Short mmCIF file of C-alpha atoms and ligand atoms in Angstrom, two decimals:
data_model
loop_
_atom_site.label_atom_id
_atom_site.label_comp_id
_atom_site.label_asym_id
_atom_site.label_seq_id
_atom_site.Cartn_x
_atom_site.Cartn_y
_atom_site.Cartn_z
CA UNK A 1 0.00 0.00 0.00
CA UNK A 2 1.43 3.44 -0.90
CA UNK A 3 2.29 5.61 1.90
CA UNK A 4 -0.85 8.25 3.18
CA UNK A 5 -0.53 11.89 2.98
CA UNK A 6 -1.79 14.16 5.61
CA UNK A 7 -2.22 17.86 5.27
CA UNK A 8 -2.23 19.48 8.83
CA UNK A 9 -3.37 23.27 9.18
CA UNK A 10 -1.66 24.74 12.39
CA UNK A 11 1.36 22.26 12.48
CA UNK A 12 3.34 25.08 14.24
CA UNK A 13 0.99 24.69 16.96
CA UNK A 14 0.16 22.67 20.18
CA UNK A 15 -1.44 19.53 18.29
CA UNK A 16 -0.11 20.50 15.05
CA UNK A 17 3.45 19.18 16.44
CA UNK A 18 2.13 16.20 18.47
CA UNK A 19 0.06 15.12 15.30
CA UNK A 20 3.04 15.51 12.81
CA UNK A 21 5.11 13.44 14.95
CA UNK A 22 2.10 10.74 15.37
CA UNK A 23 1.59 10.61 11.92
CA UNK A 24 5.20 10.18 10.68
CA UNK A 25 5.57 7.47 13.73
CA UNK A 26 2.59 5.54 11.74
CA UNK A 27 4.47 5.92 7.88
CA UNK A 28 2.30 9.16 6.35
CA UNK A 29 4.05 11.71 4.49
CA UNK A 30 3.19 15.26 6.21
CA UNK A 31 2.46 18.25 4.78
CA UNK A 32 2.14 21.25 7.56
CA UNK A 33 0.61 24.55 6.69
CA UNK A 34 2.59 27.13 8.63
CA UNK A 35 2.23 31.32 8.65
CA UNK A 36 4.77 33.82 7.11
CA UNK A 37 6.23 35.21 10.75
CA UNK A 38 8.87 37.86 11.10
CA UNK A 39 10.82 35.06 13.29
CA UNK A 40 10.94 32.22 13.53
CA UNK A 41 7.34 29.82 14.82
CA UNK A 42 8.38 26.37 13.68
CA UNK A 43 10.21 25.50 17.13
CA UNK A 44 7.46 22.80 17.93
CA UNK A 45 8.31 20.78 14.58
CA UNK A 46 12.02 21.84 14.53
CA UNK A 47 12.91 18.41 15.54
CA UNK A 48 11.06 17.20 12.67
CA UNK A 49 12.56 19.16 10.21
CA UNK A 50 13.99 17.86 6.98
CA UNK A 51 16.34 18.92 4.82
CA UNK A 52 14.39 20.29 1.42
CA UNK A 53 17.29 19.41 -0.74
CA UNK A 54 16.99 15.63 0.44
CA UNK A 55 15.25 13.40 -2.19
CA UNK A 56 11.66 13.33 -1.11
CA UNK A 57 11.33 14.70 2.69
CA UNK A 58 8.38 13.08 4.55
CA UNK A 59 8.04 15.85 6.82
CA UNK A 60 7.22 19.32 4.56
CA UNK A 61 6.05 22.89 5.33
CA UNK A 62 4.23 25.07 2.96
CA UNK A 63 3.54 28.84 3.81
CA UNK A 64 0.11 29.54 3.90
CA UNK A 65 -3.16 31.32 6.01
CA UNK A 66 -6.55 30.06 6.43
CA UNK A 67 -7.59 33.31 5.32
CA UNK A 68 -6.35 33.01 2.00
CA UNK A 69 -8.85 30.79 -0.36
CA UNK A 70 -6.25 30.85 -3.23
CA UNK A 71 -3.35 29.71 -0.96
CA UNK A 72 -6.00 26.69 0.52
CA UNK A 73 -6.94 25.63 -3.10
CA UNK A 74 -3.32 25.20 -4.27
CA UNK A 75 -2.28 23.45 -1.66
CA UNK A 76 -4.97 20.72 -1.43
CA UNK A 77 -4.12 20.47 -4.92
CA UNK A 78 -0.01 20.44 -4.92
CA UNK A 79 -0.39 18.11 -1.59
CA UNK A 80 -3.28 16.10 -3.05
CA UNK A 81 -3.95 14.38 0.55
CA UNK A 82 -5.81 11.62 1.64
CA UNK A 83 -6.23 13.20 5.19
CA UNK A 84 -7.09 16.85 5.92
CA UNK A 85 -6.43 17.72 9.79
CA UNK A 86 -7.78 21.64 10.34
CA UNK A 87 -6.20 22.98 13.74
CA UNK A 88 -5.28 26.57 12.82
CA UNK A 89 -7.30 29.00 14.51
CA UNK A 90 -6.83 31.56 16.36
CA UNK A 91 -7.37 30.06 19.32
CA UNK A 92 -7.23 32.42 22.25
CA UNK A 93 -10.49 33.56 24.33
CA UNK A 94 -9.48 36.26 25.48
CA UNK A 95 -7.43 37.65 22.19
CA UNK A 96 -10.96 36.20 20.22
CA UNK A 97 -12.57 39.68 22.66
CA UNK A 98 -9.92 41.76 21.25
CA UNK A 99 -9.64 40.34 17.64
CA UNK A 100 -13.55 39.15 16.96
CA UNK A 101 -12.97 39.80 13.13
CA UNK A 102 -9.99 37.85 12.24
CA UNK A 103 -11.17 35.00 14.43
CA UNK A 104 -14.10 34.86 12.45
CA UNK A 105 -12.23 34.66 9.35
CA UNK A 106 -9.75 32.59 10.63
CA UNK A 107 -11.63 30.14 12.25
CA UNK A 108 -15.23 30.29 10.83
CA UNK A 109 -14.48 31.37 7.56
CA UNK A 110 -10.98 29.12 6.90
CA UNK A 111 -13.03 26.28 8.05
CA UNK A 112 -15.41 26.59 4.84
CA UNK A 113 -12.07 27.33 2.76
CA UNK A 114 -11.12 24.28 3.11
CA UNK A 115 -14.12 22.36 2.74
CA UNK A 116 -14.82 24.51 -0.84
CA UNK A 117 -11.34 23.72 -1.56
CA UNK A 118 -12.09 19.68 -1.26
CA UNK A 119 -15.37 20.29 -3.02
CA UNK A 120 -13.93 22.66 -6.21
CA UNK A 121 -10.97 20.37 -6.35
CA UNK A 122 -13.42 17.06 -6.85
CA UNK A 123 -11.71 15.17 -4.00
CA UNK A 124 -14.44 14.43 -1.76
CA UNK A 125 -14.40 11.11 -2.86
CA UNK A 126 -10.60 10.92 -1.81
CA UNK A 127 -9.78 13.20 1.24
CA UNK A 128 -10.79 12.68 4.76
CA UNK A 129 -11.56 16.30 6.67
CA UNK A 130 -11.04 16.53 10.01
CA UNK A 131 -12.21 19.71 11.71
CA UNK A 132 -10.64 20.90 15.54
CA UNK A 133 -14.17 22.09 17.42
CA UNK A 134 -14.44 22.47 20.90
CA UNK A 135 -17.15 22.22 23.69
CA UNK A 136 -19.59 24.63 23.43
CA UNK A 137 -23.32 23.10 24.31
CA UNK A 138 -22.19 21.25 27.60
CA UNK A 139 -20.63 24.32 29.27
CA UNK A 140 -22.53 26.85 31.17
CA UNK A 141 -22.01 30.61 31.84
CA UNK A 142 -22.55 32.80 34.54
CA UNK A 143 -23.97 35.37 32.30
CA UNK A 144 -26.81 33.52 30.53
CA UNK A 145 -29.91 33.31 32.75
CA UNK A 146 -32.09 31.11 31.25
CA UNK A 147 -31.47 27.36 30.35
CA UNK A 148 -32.78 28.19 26.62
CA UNK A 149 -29.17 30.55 26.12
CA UNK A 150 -27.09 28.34 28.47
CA UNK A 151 -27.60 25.39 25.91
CA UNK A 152 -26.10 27.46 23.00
CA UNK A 153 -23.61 29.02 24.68
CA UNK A 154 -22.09 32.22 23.42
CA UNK A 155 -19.36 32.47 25.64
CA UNK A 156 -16.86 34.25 23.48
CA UNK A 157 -16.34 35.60 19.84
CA UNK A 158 -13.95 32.58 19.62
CA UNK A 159 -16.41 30.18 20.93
CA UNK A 160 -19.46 31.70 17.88
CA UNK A 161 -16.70 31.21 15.18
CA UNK A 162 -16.19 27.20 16.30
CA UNK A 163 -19.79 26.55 16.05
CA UNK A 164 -20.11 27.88 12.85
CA UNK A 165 -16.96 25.96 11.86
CA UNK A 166 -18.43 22.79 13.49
CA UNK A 167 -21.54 23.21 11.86
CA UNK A 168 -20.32 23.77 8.37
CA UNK A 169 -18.66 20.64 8.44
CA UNK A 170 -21.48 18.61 9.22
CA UNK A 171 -23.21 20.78 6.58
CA UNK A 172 -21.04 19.43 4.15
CA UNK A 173 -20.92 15.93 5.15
CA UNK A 174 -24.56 15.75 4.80
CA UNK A 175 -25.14 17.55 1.73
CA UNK A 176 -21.82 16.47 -0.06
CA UNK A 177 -21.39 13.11 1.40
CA UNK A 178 -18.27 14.46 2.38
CA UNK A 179 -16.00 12.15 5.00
CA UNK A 180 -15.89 15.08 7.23
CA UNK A 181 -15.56 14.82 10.88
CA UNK A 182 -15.40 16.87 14.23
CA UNK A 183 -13.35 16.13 16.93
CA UNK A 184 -14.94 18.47 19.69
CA UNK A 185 -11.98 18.31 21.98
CA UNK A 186 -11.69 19.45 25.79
CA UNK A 187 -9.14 21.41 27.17
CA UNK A 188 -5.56 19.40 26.40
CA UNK A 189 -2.07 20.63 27.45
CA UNK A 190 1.44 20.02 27.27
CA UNK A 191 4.90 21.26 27.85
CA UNK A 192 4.57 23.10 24.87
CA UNK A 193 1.08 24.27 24.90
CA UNK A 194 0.85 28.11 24.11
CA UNK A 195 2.40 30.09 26.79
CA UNK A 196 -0.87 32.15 27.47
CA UNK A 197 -3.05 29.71 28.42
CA UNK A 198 -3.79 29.08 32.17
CA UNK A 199 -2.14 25.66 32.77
CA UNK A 200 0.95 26.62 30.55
CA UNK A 201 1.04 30.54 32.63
CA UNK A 202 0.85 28.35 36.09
CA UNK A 203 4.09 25.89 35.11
CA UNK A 204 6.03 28.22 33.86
CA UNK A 205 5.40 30.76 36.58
CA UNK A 206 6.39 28.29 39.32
CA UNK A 207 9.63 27.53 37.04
CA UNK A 208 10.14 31.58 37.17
CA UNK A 209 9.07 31.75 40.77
CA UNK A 210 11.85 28.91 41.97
CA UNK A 211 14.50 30.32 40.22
CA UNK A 212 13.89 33.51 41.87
CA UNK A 213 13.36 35.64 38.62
CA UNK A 214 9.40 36.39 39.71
CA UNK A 215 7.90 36.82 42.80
CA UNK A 216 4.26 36.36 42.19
CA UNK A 217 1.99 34.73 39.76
CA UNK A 218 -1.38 36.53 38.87
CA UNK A 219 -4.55 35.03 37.66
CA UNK A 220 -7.77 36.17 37.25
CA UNK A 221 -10.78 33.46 38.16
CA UNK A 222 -9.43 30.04 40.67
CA UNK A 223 -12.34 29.00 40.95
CA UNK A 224 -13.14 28.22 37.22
CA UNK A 225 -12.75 24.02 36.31
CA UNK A 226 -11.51 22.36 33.44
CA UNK A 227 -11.47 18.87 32.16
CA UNK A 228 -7.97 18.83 31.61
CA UNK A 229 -6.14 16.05 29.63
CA UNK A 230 -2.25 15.79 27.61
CA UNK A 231 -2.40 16.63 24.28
CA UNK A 232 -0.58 13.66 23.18
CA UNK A 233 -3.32 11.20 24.03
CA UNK A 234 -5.69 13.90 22.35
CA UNK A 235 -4.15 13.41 18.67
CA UNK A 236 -3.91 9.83 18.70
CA UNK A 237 -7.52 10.61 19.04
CA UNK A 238 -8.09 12.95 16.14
CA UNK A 239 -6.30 10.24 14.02
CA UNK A 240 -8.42 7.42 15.04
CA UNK A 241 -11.32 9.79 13.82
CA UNK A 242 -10.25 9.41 10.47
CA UNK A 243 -9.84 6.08 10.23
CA UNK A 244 -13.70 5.28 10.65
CA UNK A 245 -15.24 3.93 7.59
CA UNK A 246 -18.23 6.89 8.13
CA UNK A 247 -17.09 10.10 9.33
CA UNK A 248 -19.00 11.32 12.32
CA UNK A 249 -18.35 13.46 15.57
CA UNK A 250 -16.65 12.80 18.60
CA UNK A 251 -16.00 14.64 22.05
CA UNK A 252 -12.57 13.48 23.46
CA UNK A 253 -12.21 14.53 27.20
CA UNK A 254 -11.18 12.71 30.44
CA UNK A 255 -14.23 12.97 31.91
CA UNK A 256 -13.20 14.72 35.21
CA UNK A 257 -12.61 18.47 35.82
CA UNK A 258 -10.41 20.29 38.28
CA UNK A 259 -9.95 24.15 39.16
CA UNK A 260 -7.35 26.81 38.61
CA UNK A 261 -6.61 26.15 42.13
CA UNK A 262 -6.32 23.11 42.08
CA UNK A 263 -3.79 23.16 39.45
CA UNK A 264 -1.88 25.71 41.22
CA UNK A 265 -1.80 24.10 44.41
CA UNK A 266 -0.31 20.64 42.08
CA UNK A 267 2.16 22.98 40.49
CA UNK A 268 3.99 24.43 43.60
CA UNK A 269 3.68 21.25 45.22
CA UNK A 270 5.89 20.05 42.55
CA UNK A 271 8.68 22.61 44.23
CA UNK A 272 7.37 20.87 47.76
CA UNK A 273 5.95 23.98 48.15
CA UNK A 274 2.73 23.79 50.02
CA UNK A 275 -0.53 26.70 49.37
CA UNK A 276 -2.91 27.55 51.22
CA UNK A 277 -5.54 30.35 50.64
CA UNK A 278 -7.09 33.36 52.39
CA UNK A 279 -9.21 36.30 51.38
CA UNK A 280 -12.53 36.84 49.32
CA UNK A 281 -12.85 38.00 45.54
CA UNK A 282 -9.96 40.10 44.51
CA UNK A 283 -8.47 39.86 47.60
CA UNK A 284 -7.55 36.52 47.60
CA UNK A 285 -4.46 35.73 47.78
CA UNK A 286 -2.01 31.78 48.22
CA UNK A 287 0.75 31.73 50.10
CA UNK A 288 3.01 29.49 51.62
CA UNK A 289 2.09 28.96 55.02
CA UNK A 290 5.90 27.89 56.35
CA UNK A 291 7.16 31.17 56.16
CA UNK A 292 3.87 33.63 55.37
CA UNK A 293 4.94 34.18 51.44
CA UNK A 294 2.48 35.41 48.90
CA UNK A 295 2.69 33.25 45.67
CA UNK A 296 -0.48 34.03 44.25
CA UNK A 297 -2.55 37.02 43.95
CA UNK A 298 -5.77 37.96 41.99
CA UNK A 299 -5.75 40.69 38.78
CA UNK A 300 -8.90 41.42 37.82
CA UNK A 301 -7.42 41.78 33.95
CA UNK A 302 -7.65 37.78 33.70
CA UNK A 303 -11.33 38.23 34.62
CA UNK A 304 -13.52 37.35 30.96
CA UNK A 305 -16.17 39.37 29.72
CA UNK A 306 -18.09 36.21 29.89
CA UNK A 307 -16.54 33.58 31.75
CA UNK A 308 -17.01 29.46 31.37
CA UNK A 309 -17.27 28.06 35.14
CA UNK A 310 -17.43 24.41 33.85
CA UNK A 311 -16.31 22.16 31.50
CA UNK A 312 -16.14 18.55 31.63
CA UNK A 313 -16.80 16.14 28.89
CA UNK A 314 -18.15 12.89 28.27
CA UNK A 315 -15.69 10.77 26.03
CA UNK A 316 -17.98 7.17 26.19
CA UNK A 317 -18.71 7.18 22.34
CA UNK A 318 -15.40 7.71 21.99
CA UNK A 319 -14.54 4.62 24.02
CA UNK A 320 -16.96 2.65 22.84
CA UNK A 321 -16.58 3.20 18.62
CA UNK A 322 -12.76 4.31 18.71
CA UNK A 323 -11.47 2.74 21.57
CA UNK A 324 -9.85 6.09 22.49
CA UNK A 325 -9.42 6.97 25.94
CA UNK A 326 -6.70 9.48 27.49
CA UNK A 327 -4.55 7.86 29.23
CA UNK A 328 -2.33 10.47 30.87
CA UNK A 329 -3.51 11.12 34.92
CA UNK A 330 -3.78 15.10 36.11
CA UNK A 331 -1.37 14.62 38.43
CA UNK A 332 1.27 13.58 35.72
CA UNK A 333 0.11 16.32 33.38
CA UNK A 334 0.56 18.95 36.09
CA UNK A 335 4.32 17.35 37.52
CA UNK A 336 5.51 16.85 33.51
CA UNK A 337 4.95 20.47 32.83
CA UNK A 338 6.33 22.11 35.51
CA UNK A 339 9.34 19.33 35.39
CA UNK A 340 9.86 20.61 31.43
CA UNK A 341 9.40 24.39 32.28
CA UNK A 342 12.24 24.01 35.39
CA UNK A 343 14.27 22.47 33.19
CA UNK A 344 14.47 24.71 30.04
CA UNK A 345 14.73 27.81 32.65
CA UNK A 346 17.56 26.70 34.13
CA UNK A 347 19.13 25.92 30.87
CA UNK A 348 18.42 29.04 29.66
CA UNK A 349 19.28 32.51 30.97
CA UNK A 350 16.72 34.36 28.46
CA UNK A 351 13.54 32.86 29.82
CA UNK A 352 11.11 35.43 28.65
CA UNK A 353 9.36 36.71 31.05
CA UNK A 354 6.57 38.11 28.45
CA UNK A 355 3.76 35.51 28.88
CA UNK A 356 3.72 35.15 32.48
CA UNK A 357 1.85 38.14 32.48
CA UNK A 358 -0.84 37.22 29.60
P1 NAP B 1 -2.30 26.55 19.09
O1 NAP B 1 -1.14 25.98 19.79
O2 NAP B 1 -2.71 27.96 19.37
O3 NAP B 1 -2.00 26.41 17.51
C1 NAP B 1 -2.76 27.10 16.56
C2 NAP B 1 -2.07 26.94 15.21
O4 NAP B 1 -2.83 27.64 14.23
C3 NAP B 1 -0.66 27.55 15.16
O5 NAP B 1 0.14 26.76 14.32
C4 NAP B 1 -0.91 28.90 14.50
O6 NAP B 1 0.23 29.43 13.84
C5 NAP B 1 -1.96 28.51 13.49
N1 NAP B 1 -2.74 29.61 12.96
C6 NAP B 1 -3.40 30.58 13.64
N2 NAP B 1 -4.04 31.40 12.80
C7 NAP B 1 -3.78 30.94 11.54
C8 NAP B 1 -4.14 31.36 10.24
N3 NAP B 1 -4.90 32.42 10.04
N4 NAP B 1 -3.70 30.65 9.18
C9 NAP B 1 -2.89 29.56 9.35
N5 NAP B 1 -2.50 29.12 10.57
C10 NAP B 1 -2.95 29.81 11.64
O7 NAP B 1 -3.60 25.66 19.29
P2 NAP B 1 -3.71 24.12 19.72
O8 NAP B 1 -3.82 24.05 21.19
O9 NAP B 1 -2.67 23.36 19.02
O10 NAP B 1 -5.15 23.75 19.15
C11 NAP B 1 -5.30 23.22 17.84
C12 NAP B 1 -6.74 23.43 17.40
O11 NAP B 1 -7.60 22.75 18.30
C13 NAP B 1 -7.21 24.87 17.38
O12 NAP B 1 -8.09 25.02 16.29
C14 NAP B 1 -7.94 25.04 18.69
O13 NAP B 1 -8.93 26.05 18.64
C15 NAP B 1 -8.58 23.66 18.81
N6 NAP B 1 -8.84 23.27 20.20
C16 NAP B 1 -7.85 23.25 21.10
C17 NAP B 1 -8.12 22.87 22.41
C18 NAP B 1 -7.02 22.81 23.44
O14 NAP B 1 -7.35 22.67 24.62
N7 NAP B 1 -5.76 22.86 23.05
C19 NAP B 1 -9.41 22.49 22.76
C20 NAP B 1 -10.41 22.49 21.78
C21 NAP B 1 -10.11 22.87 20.50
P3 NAP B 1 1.41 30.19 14.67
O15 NAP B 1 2.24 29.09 15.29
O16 NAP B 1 2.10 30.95 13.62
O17 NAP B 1 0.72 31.04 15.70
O1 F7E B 2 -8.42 29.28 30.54
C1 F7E B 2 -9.16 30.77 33.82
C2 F7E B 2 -9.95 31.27 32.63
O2 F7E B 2 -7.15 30.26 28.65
C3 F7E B 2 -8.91 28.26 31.40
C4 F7E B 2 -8.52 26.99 24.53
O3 F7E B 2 -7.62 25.98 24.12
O4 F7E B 2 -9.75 25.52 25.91
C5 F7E B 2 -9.02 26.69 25.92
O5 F7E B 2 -9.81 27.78 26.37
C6 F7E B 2 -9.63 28.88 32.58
C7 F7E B 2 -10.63 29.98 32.19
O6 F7E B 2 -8.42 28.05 28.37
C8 F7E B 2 -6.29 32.96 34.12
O7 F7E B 2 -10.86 32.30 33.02
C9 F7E B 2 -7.82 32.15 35.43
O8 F7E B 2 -11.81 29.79 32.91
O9 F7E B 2 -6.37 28.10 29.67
P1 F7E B 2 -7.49 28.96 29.29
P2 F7E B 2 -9.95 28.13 27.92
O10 F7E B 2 -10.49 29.50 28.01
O11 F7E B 2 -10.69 27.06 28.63
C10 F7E B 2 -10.91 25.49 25.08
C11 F7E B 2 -11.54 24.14 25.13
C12 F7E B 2 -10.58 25.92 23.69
O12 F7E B 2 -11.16 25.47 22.74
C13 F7E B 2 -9.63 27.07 23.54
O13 F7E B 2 -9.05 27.06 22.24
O14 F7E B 2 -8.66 29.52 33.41
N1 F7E B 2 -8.05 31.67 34.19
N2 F7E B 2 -6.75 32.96 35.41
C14 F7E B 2 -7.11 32.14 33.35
N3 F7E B 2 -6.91 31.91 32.04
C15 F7E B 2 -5.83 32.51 31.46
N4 F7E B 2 -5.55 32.29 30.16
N5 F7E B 2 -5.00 33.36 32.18
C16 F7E B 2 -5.19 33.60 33.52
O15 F7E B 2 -4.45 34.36 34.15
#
């Protein structure tokens, strides 16, 4: 059998880099999609990397944008895959408040790109789509009173633009006969997820915080809970997806939540450093009850416009017809990233300190 091509959107990122690897473990050729940058943004997949020159590389990058049709259409017909994975996206709530537009076009809009691109291209009969959605009808909000708006949750511009990527796919499935798929994934992390996001701001904090180059970490709401699970059990996932004879959707999750706090209370422990919590609201504050120390204090700039208190996810279809289940214990998520975070800050002495404060 020849070897399988997969085109991954977002290869730069979080599960871009855990799916390329994945993918080239199993014998595909991969083709990542990556954005023009002023510097470099390929450090995820840089370990991948393959010389161009070299006769046919299995592991290749193409510049391109999901908000460029023309760039979409060319590539799905240079790369001619048999597996479409779509995880760019702007993919930051809180940026999604600051940048509603372009994460509409990005990741509403670049969703349907593709899809057209498949359908213009006559492939449907040939490539497999797989579309990154996330949990939107199982979470609930503290601003939407009645039950009606908590089912369709609006939590954030980022949140709208999903659905109408998640919809659009099924659209197309059903009136294409498309094998297109979404995987509506709950929160996953990693060493190397994006700097910005809560689990990611915690490790690396603690990292900054041991080493004495910070003081403090600041976060905006403890209290909110996650179903949290490692990114590299969530791709085999996405994968497994694809290999169903009829596409369908899927929610991949561990099926148990935690807080903020607890996270952060997991994370210093890590150090053998011990919280404990006093003060209401704002005033809130963790410290370290050996010697009095404040390690964690409350900015009301993390608070959301509309804020997600819940999520946790049910992944027993996924069980059950994929046989995927995570397989990667909080506890281990929490110790690997601080472990990784410790590590590259002591072997570096340029640790940016410019997400910490994100
Ligand atoms: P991530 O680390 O933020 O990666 C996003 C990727 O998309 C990056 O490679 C980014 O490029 C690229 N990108 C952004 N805008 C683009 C555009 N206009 N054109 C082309 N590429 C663009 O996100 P992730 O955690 O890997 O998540 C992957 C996907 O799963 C996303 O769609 C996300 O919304 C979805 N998802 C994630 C989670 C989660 O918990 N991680 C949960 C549910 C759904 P740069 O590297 O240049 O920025
Ligand atoms: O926030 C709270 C914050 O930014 C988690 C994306 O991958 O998962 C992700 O979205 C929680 C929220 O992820 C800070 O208010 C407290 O309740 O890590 P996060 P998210 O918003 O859940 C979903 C499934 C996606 O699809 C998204 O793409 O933590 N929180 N203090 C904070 N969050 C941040 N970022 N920073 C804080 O200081």
């Amino acid at each position: 059998m020849s070897e399988k091509v997969a085109l991954i959107s977002g290869v730069t990122g979080q599960d871009g880099a855990y799916l390329a690897e994945l993918l080239l473990s199993k014998g595909y050729r991969v083709d990542g999609i990556k954005r023009r940058s002023s510097s470099f943004n390929s450090e995820r997949v840089d370990h991948l990397y393959e010389d161009p020159h070299k006769n046919d590389p299995r592991f290749r990058m193409h510049y391109g944008d999901l908000t460029d049709a023309t760039n979409l259409i060319r590539l799905v017909q240079e790369v001619q895959p048999d597996e479409i994975y779509n995880l760019a996206a702007q993919s930051h709530v809180q940026v999604s408040f600051d940048t509603p537009e372009y994460t509409a076009n990005a990741d509403a809009v670049g969703t349907l790109r593709f899809l057209e691109a498949i359908r213009i291209l006559g492939l449907g009969d040939r490539t497999r789509f797989y579309q990154a959605s996330r949990p939107s009808s199982t979470a609930r909000c503290r601003k939407c009173r009645s039950a009606r708006r908590r089912r369709f949750i609006r939590d954030r511009p980022m949140g709208v633009a999903k659905l109408y990527a998640y919809w659009i796919t099924v659209n197309y499935r059903e009136a294409y006969g498309m094998h297109a798929s979404n995987g509506i994934l709950f929160n996953h992390e990693s060493p190397i997820r994006g700097e910005t996001f809560v689990t990611r701001k915690i490790t690396r904090a603690v990292a900054a915080i041991e080493a004495g180059a910070e003081d403090c970490l600041w976060l905006g709401n403890l209290d909110a809970q996650r179903d949290w699970g490692h990114a590299r059990d969530y791709v085999e996932g996405m994968w497994r997806i694809l290999q169903q004879d009829t596409p369908d959707d899927y929610v991949l999750a561990t099926g148990e939540t935690h807080s903020v706090r607890e996270f952060v209370e997991l994370a210093f422990e890590q150090l053998g450093v011990p919280i404990e919590w006093r003060g209401e609201g704002v005033d809130e504050e963790g410290f370290d009850p050996r010697n009095g120390r404040v390690l964690v204090r409350i900015d009301t700039r993390y608070f959301r416009p509309t804020e997600v208190d819940l999520l946790l996810g049910d992944p027993s279809k996924a069980k059950r017809v994929l046989g995927w289940e995570h397989s990667t214990p909080f506890r281990q998520l929490v110790a690997e990233m601080v472990d990784t975070d410790m590590r590259s800050f002591r072997g570096s002495n340029t640790f940016q300190r410019r997400a910490i404060g994100e």
